PDB file of N, CA, C and O in Angstrom, chain B, residues numbered from 101:
ATOM      1  N   MET B 101       0.846  -1.181   0.000  1.00  0.00           N
ATOM      2  CA  MET B 101       0.000   0.000   0.000  1.00  0.00           C
ATOM      3  C   MET B 101       0.886   1.237   0.000  1.00  0.00           C
ATOM      4  O   MET B 101       1.887   1.291   0.715  1.00  0.00           O
ATOM      5  N   ASN B 102       0.529   2.198  -0.778  1.00  0.00           N
ATOM      6  CA  ASN B 102       1.245   3.465  -0.835  1.00  0.00           C
ATOM      7  C   ASN B 102       0.749   4.346   0.299  1.00  0.00           C
ATOM      8  O   ASN B 102      -0.423   4.722   0.324  1.00  0.00           O
ATOM      9  N   ARG B 103       1.610   4.672   1.222  1.00  0.00           N
ATOM     10  CA  ARG B 103       1.238   5.459   2.396  1.00  0.00           C
ATOM     11  C   ARG B 103       1.358   6.950   2.077  1.00  0.00           C
ATOM     12  O   ARG B 103       2.439   7.443   1.756  1.00  0.00           O
ATOM     13  N   CYS B 104       0.229   7.659   2.171  1.00  0.00           N
ATOM     14  CA  CYS B 104       0.207   9.086   1.886  1.00  0.00           C
ATOM     15  C   CYS B 104      -0.109   9.920   3.119  1.00  0.00           C
ATOM     16  O   CYS B 104       0.009  11.145   3.087  1.00  0.00           O
ATOM     17  N   ALA B 105      -0.513   9.263   4.212  1.00  0.00           N
ATOM     18  CA  ALA B 105      -0.893   9.985   5.430  1.00  0.00           C
ATOM     19  C   ALA B 105      -0.410   9.205   6.639  1.00  0.00           C
ATOM     20  O   ALA B 105      -0.190   7.995   6.575  1.00  0.00           O
ATOM     21  N   ASP B 106      -0.250   9.919   7.738  1.00  0.00           N
ATOM     22  CA  ASP B 106       0.150   9.281   8.988  1.00  0.00           C
ATOM     23  C   ASP B 106      -1.023   8.723   9.759  1.00  0.00           C
ATOM     24  O   ASP B 106      -0.839   7.892  10.650  1.00  0.00           O
ATOM     25  N   ALA B 107      -2.223   9.161   9.436  1.00  0.00           N
ATOM     26  CA  ALA B 107      -3.412   8.729  10.181  1.00  0.00           C
ATOM     27  C   ALA B 107      -4.610   8.669   9.246  1.00  0.00           C
ATOM     28  O   ALA B 107      -4.602   9.224   8.147  1.00  0.00           O
ATOM     29  N   MET B 108      -5.639   7.978   9.719  1.00  0.00           N
ATOM     30  CA  MET B 108      -6.868   7.850   8.949  1.00  0.00           C
ATOM     31  C   MET B 108      -8.038   7.915   9.925  1.00  0.00           C
ATOM     32  O   MET B 108      -7.970   7.334  11.008  1.00  0.00           O
ATOM     33  N   LEU B 109      -9.087   8.599   9.565  1.00  0.00           N
ATOM     34  CA  LEU B 109     -10.259   8.742  10.410  1.00  0.00           C
ATOM     35  C   LEU B 109     -11.477   8.294   9.620  1.00  0.00           C
ATOM     36  O   LEU B 109     -11.716   8.769   8.509  1.00  0.00           O
ATOM     37  N   PHE B 110     -12.247   7.376  10.198  1.00  0.00           N
ATOM     38  CA  PHE B 110     -13.484   6.913   9.581  1.00  0.00           C
ATOM     39  C   PHE B 110     -14.652   7.458  10.388  1.00  0.00           C
ATOM     40  O   PHE B 110     -14.683   7.321  11.611  1.00  0.00           O
ATOM     41  N   LEU B 111     -15.596   8.065   9.721  1.00  0.00           N
ATOM     42  CA  LEU B 111     -16.803   8.570  10.360  1.00  0.00           C
ATOM     43  C   LEU B 111     -18.008   7.952   9.683  1.00  0.00           C
ATOM     44  O   LEU B 111     -18.075   7.869   8.457  1.00  0.00           O
ATOM     45  N   THR B 112     -18.959   7.519  10.496  1.00  0.00           N
ATOM     46  CA  THR B 112     -20.175   6.953   9.931  1.00  0.00           C
ATOM     47  C   THR B 112     -21.345   7.250  10.855  1.00  0.00           C
ATOM     48  O   THR B 112     -21.187   7.333  12.073  1.00  0.00           O
ATOM     49  N   ALA B 113     -22.507   7.408  10.268  1.00  0.00           N
ATOM     50  CA  ALA B 113     -23.719   7.629  11.046  1.00  0.00           C
ATOM     51  C   ALA B 113     -24.612   6.398  10.994  1.00  0.00           C
ATOM     52  O   ALA B 113     -25.724   6.403  11.521  1.00  0.00           O
ATOM     53  N   THR B 114     -24.121   5.357  10.363  1.00  0.00           N
ATOM     54  CA  THR B 114     -24.902   4.134  10.226  1.00  0.00           C
ATOM     55  C   THR B 114     -24.090   2.959  10.763  1.00  0.00           C
ATOM     56  O   THR B 114     -22.862   3.026  10.821  1.00  0.00           O
ATOM     57  N   PRO B 115     -24.777   1.877  11.157  1.00  0.00           N
ATOM     58  CA  PRO B 115     -24.040   0.693  11.614  1.00  0.00           C
ATOM     59  C   PRO B 115     -23.153   0.139  10.500  1.00  0.00           C
ATOM     60  O   PRO B 115     -23.578   0.045   9.348  1.00  0.00           O
ATOM     61  N   ILE B 116     -21.929  -0.222  10.846  1.00  0.00           N
ATOM     62  CA  ILE B 116     -21.026  -0.735   9.830  1.00  0.00           C
ATOM     63  C   ILE B 116     -20.876  -2.242   9.897  1.00  0.00           C
ATOM     64  O   ILE B 116     -20.475  -2.867   8.915  1.00  0.00           O
ATOM     65  N   HIS B 117     -21.192  -2.838  11.044  1.00  0.00           N
ATOM     66  CA  HIS B 117     -20.977  -4.273  11.167  1.00  0.00           C
ATOM     67  C   HIS B 117     -22.281  -5.019  10.881  1.00  0.00           C
ATOM     68  O   HIS B 117     -22.891  -5.615  11.769  1.00  0.00           O
ATOM     69  N   LEU B 118     -22.678  -4.963   9.631  1.00  0.00           N
ATOM     70  CA  LEU B 118     -23.853  -5.696   9.194  1.00  0.00           C
ATOM     71  C   LEU B 118     -23.480  -7.125   8.827  1.00  0.00           C
ATOM     72  O   LEU B 118     -24.350  -7.977   8.645  1.00  0.00           O
ATOM     73  N   GLY B 119     -22.209  -7.374   8.723  1.00  0.00           N
ATOM     74  CA  GLY B 119     -21.669  -8.692   8.403  1.00  0.00           C
ATOM     75  C   GLY B 119     -20.158  -8.628   8.463  1.00  0.00           C
ATOM     76  O   GLY B 119     -19.574  -7.545   8.440  1.00  0.00           O
ATOM     77  N   ASN B 120     -19.529  -9.775   8.540  1.00  0.00           N
ATOM     78  CA  ASN B 120     -18.074  -9.817   8.620  1.00  0.00           C
ATOM     79  C   ASN B 120     -17.414  -9.188   7.403  1.00  0.00           C
ATOM     80  O   ASN B 120     -16.322  -8.630   7.517  1.00  0.00           O
ATOM     81  N   GLU B 121     -18.049  -9.267   6.248  1.00  0.00           N
ATOM     82  CA  GLU B 121     -17.474  -8.693   5.042  1.00  0.00           C
ATOM     83  C   GLU B 121     -17.344  -7.177   5.167  1.00  0.00           C
ATOM     84  O   GLU B 121     -16.356  -6.593   4.722  1.00  0.00           O
ATOM     85  N   ASP B 122     -18.355  -6.543   5.778  1.00  0.00           N
ATOM     86  CA  ASP B 122     -18.325  -5.094   5.955  1.00  0.00           C
ATOM     87  C   ASP B 122     -17.177  -4.674   6.863  1.00  0.00           C
ATOM     88  O   ASP B 122     -16.427  -3.752   6.541  1.00  0.00           O
ATOM     89  N   LEU B 123     -17.044  -5.347   7.988  1.00  0.00           N
ATOM     90  CA  LEU B 123     -15.977  -5.006   8.919  1.00  0.00           C
ATOM     91  C   LEU B 123     -14.610  -5.328   8.315  1.00  0.00           C
ATOM     92  O   LEU B 123     -13.657  -4.570   8.496  1.00  0.00           O
ATOM     93  N   PHE B 124     -14.514  -6.443   7.602  1.00  0.00           N
ATOM     94  CA  PHE B 124     -13.261  -6.792   6.939  1.00  0.00           C
ATOM     95  C   PHE B 124     -12.832  -5.695   5.970  1.00  0.00           C
ATOM     96  O   PHE B 124     -11.652  -5.350   5.910  1.00  0.00           O
ATOM     97  N   SER B 125     -13.764  -5.152   5.222  1.00  0.00           N
ATOM     98  CA  SER B 125     -13.433  -4.107   4.250  1.00  0.00           C
ATOM     99  C   SER B 125     -12.755  -2.916   4.918  1.00  0.00           C
ATOM    100  O   SER B 125     -11.778  -2.379   4.396  1.00  0.00           O
ATOM    101  N   LEU B 126     -13.276  -2.505   6.076  1.00  0.00           N
ATOM    102  CA  LEU B 126     -12.676  -1.380   6.782  1.00  0.00           C
ATOM    103  C   LEU B 126     -11.338  -1.756   7.407  1.00  0.00           C
ATOM    104  O   LEU B 126     -10.378  -0.988   7.333  1.00  0.00           O
ATOM    105  N   LEU B 127     -11.272  -2.934   8.020  1.00  0.00           N
ATOM    106  CA  LEU B 127     -10.016  -3.369   8.634  1.00  0.00           C
ATOM    107  C   LEU B 127      -8.915  -3.510   7.591  1.00  0.00           C
ATOM    108  O   LEU B 127      -7.762  -3.167   7.854  1.00  0.00           O
ATOM    109  N   ASN B 128      -9.260  -4.006   6.426  1.00  0.00           N
ATOM    110  CA  ASN B 128      -8.279  -4.171   5.350  1.00  0.00           C
ATOM    111  C   ASN B 128      -7.753  -2.825   4.860  1.00  0.00           C
ATOM    112  O   ASN B 128      -6.575  -2.701   4.523  1.00  0.00           O
ATOM    113  N   ILE B 129      -8.621  -1.818   4.821  1.00  0.00           N
ATOM    114  CA  ILE B 129      -8.182  -0.475   4.446  1.00  0.00           C
ATOM    115  C   ILE B 129      -7.211   0.070   5.490  1.00  0.00           C
ATOM    116  O   ILE B 129      -6.212   0.702   5.146  1.00  0.00           O
ATOM    117  N   LEU B 130      -7.508  -0.177   6.770  1.00  0.00           N
ATOM    118  CA  LEU B 130      -6.648   0.317   7.842  1.00  0.00           C
ATOM    119  C   LEU B 130      -5.288  -0.358   7.849  1.00  0.00           C
ATOM    120  O   LEU B 130      -4.263   0.301   8.024  1.00  0.00           O
ATOM    121  N   ASP B 131      -5.277  -1.693   7.655  1.00  0.00           N
ATOM    122  CA  ASP B 131      -4.008  -2.429   7.709  1.00  0.00           C
ATOM    123  C   ASP B 131      -4.140  -3.692   6.866  1.00  0.00           C
ATOM    124  O   ASP B 131      -4.595  -4.727   7.353  1.00  0.00           O
ATOM    125  N   ASP B 132      -3.742  -3.601   5.604  1.00  0.00           N
ATOM    126  CA  ASP B 132      -3.915  -4.724   4.687  1.00  0.00           C
ATOM    127  C   ASP B 132      -2.956  -5.877   4.968  1.00  0.00           C
ATOM    128  O   ASP B 132      -3.179  -6.988   4.488  1.00  0.00           O
ATOM    129  N   GLU B 133      -1.899  -5.638   5.732  1.00  0.00           N
ATOM    130  CA  GLU B 133      -0.999  -6.733   6.095  1.00  0.00           C
ATOM    131  C   GLU B 133      -1.528  -7.514   7.291  1.00  0.00           C
ATOM    132  O   GLU B 133      -1.382  -8.735   7.351  1.00  0.00           O
ATOM    133  N   GLU B 134      -2.135  -6.822   8.233  1.00  0.00           N
ATOM    134  CA  GLU B 134      -2.689  -7.466   9.424  1.00  0.00           C
ATOM    135  C   GLU B 134      -4.019  -8.161   9.119  1.00  0.00           C
ATOM    136  O   GLU B 134      -4.354  -9.168   9.744  1.00  0.00           O
ATOM    137  N   PHE B 135      -4.762  -7.630   8.173  1.00  0.00           N
ATOM    138  CA  PHE B 135      -6.066  -8.178   7.778  1.00  0.00           C
ATOM    139  C   PHE B 135      -6.063  -8.414   6.267  1.00  0.00           C
ATOM    140  O   PHE B 135      -6.722  -7.683   5.528  1.00  0.00           O
ATOM    141  N   PRO B 136      -5.323  -9.433   5.799  1.00  0.00           N
ATOM    142  CA  PRO B 136      -5.104  -9.607   4.364  1.00  0.00           C
ATOM    143  C   PRO B 136      -6.296 -10.166   3.587  1.00  0.00           C
ATOM    144  O   PRO B 136      -6.443  -9.892   2.396  1.00  0.00           O
ATOM    145  N   ASN B 137      -7.151 -10.953   4.260  1.00  0.00           N
ATOM    146  CA  ASN B 137      -8.277 -11.570   3.552  1.00  0.00           C
ATOM    147  C   ASN B 137      -9.390 -11.905   4.521  1.00  0.00           C
ATOM    148  O   ASN B 137      -9.187 -11.940   5.735  1.00  0.00           O
ATOM    149  N   LEU B 138     -10.567 -12.149   3.973  1.00  0.00           N
ATOM    150  CA  LEU B 138     -11.749 -12.418   4.795  1.00  0.00           C
ATOM    151  C   LEU B 138     -11.586 -13.701   5.602  1.00  0.00           C
ATOM    152  O   LEU B 138     -12.082 -13.784   6.725  1.00  0.00           O
ATOM    153  N   TYR B 139     -10.912 -14.689   5.060  1.00  0.00           N
ATOM    154  CA  TYR B 139     -10.718 -15.954   5.769  1.00  0.00           C
ATOM    155  C   TYR B 139      -9.969 -15.723   7.085  1.00  0.00           C
ATOM    156  O   TYR B 139     -10.375 -16.239   8.127  1.00  0.00           O
ATOM    157  N   THR B 140      -8.886 -14.955   7.042  1.00  0.00           N
ATOM    158  CA  THR B 140      -8.098 -14.665   8.239  1.00  0.00           C
ATOM    159  C   THR B 140      -8.926 -13.899   9.266  1.00  0.00           C
ATOM    160  O   THR B 140      -8.870 -14.193  10.460  1.00  0.00           O
ATOM    161  N   VAL B 141      -9.691 -12.921   8.800  1.00  0.00           N
ATOM    162  CA  VAL B 141     -10.533 -12.135   9.696  1.00  0.00           C
ATOM    163  C   VAL B 141     -11.606 -13.012  10.327  1.00  0.00           C
ATOM    164  O   VAL B 141     -11.878 -12.883  11.521  1.00  0.00           O
ATOM    165  N   ASP B 142     -12.215 -13.891   9.560  1.00  0.00           N
ATOM    166  CA  ASP B 142     -13.221 -14.813  10.109  1.00  0.00           C
ATOM    167  C   ASP B 142     -12.625 -15.701  11.200  1.00  0.00           C
ATOM    168  O   ASP B 142     -13.278 -15.965  12.210  1.00  0.00           O
ATOM    169  N   LEU B 143     -11.388 -16.163  11.002  1.00  0.00           N
ATOM    170  CA  LEU B 143     -10.723 -16.969  12.030  1.00  0.00           C
ATOM    171  C   LEU B 143     -10.535 -16.166  13.313  1.00  0.00           C
ATOM    172  O   LEU B 143     -10.752 -16.685  14.408  1.00  0.00           O
ATOM    173  N   ARG B 144     -10.139 -14.922  13.187  1.00  0.00           N
ATOM    174  CA  ARG B 144      -9.965 -14.063  14.366  1.00  0.00           C
ATOM    175  C   ARG B 144     -11.280 -13.818  15.075  1.00  0.00           C
ATOM    176  O   ARG B 144     -11.351 -13.890  16.302  1.00  0.00           O
ATOM    177  N   PHE B 145     -12.328 -13.529  14.309  1.00  0.00           N
ATOM    178  CA  PHE B 145     -13.636 -13.297  14.917  1.00  0.00           C
ATOM    179  C   PHE B 145     -14.085 -14.538  15.682  1.00  0.00           C
ATOM    180  O   PHE B 145     -14.580 -14.434  16.804  1.00  0.00           O
ATOM    181  N   HIS B 146     -13.915 -15.692  15.087  1.00  0.00           N
ATOM    182  CA  HIS B 146     -14.323 -16.943  15.726  1.00  0.00           C
ATOM    183  C   HIS B 146     -13.519 -17.176  17.012  1.00  0.00           C
ATOM    184  O   HIS B 146     -14.080 -17.592  18.026  1.00  0.00           O
ATOM    185  N   ALA B 147     -12.226 -16.914  16.973  1.00  0.00           N
ATOM    186  CA  ALA B 147     -11.375 -17.116  18.152  1.00  0.00           C
ATOM    187  C   ALA B 147     -11.757 -16.170  19.290  1.00  0.00           C
ATOM    188  O   ALA B 147     -11.543 -16.496  20.458  1.00  0.00           O
ATOM    189  N   ASN B 148     -12.313 -15.017  18.968  1.00  0.00           N
ATOM    190  CA  ASN B 148     -12.681 -14.030  19.985  1.00  0.00           C
ATOM    191  C   ASN B 148     -14.114 -14.158  20.488  1.00  0.00           C
ATOM    192  O   ASN B 148     -14.517 -13.393  21.365  1.00  0.00           O
ATOM    193  N   GLU B 149     -14.893 -15.094  19.967  1.00  0.00           N
ATOM    194  CA  GLU B 149     -16.283 -15.237  20.384  1.00  0.00           C
ATOM    195  C   GLU B 149     -16.436 -15.426  21.894  1.00  0.00           C
ATOM    196  O   GLU B 149     -17.315 -14.796  22.484  1.00  0.00           O
ATOM    197  N   PRO B 150     -15.614 -16.272  22.557  1.00  0.00           N
ATOM    198  CA  PRO B 150     -15.770 -16.423  24.011  1.00  0.00           C
ATOM    199  C   PRO B 150     -15.535 -15.113  24.775  1.00  0.00           C
ATOM    200  O   PRO B 150     -16.187 -14.863  25.788  1.00  0.00           O
ATOM    201  N   ILE B 151     -14.626 -14.296  24.304  1.00  0.00           N
ATOM    202  CA  ILE B 151     -14.354 -13.017  24.964  1.00  0.00           C
ATOM    203  C   ILE B 151     -15.548 -12.076  24.802  1.00  0.00           C
ATOM    204  O   ILE B 151     -15.944 -11.396  25.748  1.00  0.00           O
ATOM    205  N   VAL B 152     -16.109 -12.043  23.610  1.00  0.00           N
ATOM    206  CA  VAL B 152     -17.268 -11.183  23.354  1.00  0.00           C
ATOM    207  C   VAL B 152     -18.456 -11.641  24.196  1.00  0.00           C
ATOM    208  O   VAL B 152     -19.159 -10.811  24.771  1.00  0.00           O
ATOM    209  N   LYS B 153     -18.689 -12.951  24.276  1.00  0.00           N
ATOM    210  CA  LYS B 153     -19.795 -13.475  25.093  1.00  0.00           C
ATOM    211  C   LYS B 153     -19.600 -13.133  26.563  1.00  0.00           C
ATOM    212  O   LYS B 153     -20.556 -12.761  27.244  1.00  0.00           O
ATOM    213  N   ALA B 154     -18.368 -13.253  27.062  1.00  0.00           N
ATOM    214  CA  ALA B 154     -18.087 -12.904  28.454  1.00  0.00           C
ATOM    215  C   ALA B 154     -18.333 -11.421  28.700  1.00  0.00           C
ATOM    216  O   ALA B 154     -18.877 -11.046  29.739  1.00  0.00           O
ATOM    217  N   GLN B 155     -17.940 -10.583  27.760  1.00  0.00           N
ATOM    218  CA  GLN B 155     -18.147  -9.148  27.893  1.00  0.00           C
ATOM    219  C   GLN B 155     -19.639  -8.826  27.953  1.00  0.00           C
ATOM    220  O   GLN B 155     -20.066  -7.994  28.754  1.00  0.00           O
ATOM    221  N   ILE B 156     -20.422  -9.479  27.114  1.00  0.00           N
ATOM    222  CA  ILE B 156     -21.868  -9.244  27.101  1.00  0.00           C
ATOM    223  C   ILE B 156     -22.485  -9.675  28.428  1.00  0.00           C
ATOM    224  O   ILE B 156     -23.315  -8.961  28.991  1.00  0.00           O
ATOM    225  N   CYS B 157     -22.081 -10.843  28.926  1.00  0.00           N
ATOM    226  CA  CYS B 157     -22.611 -11.344  30.205  1.00  0.00           C
ATOM    227  C   CYS B 157     -22.251 -10.413  31.362  1.00  0.00           C
ATOM    228  O   CYS B 157     -23.083 -10.139  32.227  1.00  0.00           O
ATOM    229  N   MET B 158     -21.025  -9.935  31.374  1.00  0.00           N
ATOM    230  CA  MET B 158     -20.581  -9.065  32.470  1.00  0.00           C
ATOM    231  C   MET B 158     -21.269  -7.699  32.442  1.00  0.00           C
ATOM    232  O   MET B 158     -21.400  -7.035  33.470  1.00  0.00           O
ATOM    233  N   GLY B 159     -21.703  -7.294  31.256  1.00  0.00           N
ATOM    234  CA  GLY B 159     -22.364  -5.991  31.134  1.00  0.00           C
ATOM    235  C   GLY B 159     -23.860  -6.063  31.369  1.00  0.00           C
ATOM    236  O   GLY B 159     -24.533  -5.033  31.414  1.00  0.00           O
ATOM    237  N   ALA B 160     -24.391  -7.275  31.519  1.00  0.00           N
ATOM    238  CA  ALA B 160     -25.840  -7.434  31.699  1.00  0.00           C
ATOM    239  C   ALA B 160     -26.245  -6.980  33.093  1.00  0.00           C
ATOM    240  O   ALA B 160     -25.465  -7.079  34.041  1.00  0.00           O
ATOM    241  N   ASP B 161     -27.453  -6.488  33.209  1.00  0.00           N
ATOM    242  CA  ASP B 161     -27.999  -6.060  34.508  1.00  0.00           C
ATOM    243  C   ASP B 161     -29.354  -6.714  34.678  1.00  0.00           C
ATOM    244  O   ASP B 161     -30.292  -6.292  34.002  1.00  0.00           O
ATOM    245  N   PRO B 162     -29.525  -7.688  35.508  1.00  0.00           N
ATOM    246  CA  PRO B 162     -28.549  -8.176  36.483  1.00  0.00           C
ATOM    247  C   PRO B 162     -27.469  -9.031  35.804  1.00  0.00           C
ATOM    248  O   PRO B 162     -27.644  -9.548  34.701  1.00  0.00           O
ATOM    249  N   PHE B 163     -26.368  -9.148  36.508  1.00  0.00           N
ATOM    250  CA  PHE B 163     -25.208  -9.895  36.013  1.00  0.00           C
ATOM    251  C   PHE B 163     -25.607 -11.320  35.665  1.00  0.00           C
ATOM    252  O   PHE B 163     -26.237 -12.007  36.468  1.00  0.00           O
ATOM    253  N   GLU B 164     -25.235 -11.771  34.449  1.00  0.00           N
ATOM    254  CA  GLU B 164     -25.514 -13.132  34.018  1.00  0.00           C
ATOM    255  C   GLU B 164     -24.234 -13.928  34.078  1.00  0.00           C
ATOM    256  O   GLU B 164     -23.189 -13.478  33.610  1.00  0.00           O
ATOM    257  N   PHE B 165     -24.316 -15.115  34.657  1.00  0.00           N
ATOM    258  CA  PHE B 165     -23.136 -15.948  34.777  1.00  0.00           C
ATOM    259  C   PHE B 165     -23.247 -17.159  33.896  1.00  0.00           C
ATOM    260  O   PHE B 165     -22.335 -17.986  33.866  1.00  0.00           O
TER     261      PHE B 165
END
């Protein structure tokens, strides 16, 4: 990737995570070496599912265990 700026800012007024493909598109723009393809991103999302579920449970009121 040809680097023309030191930083990038994304602004949106609509939900962006309508599917993994949408989020992958933005992540790939931010860092195409870290997020090279949808397959790799899907593996990361799957590996993080237990963390996301724990976060949701801990944020519930009343606390869900």
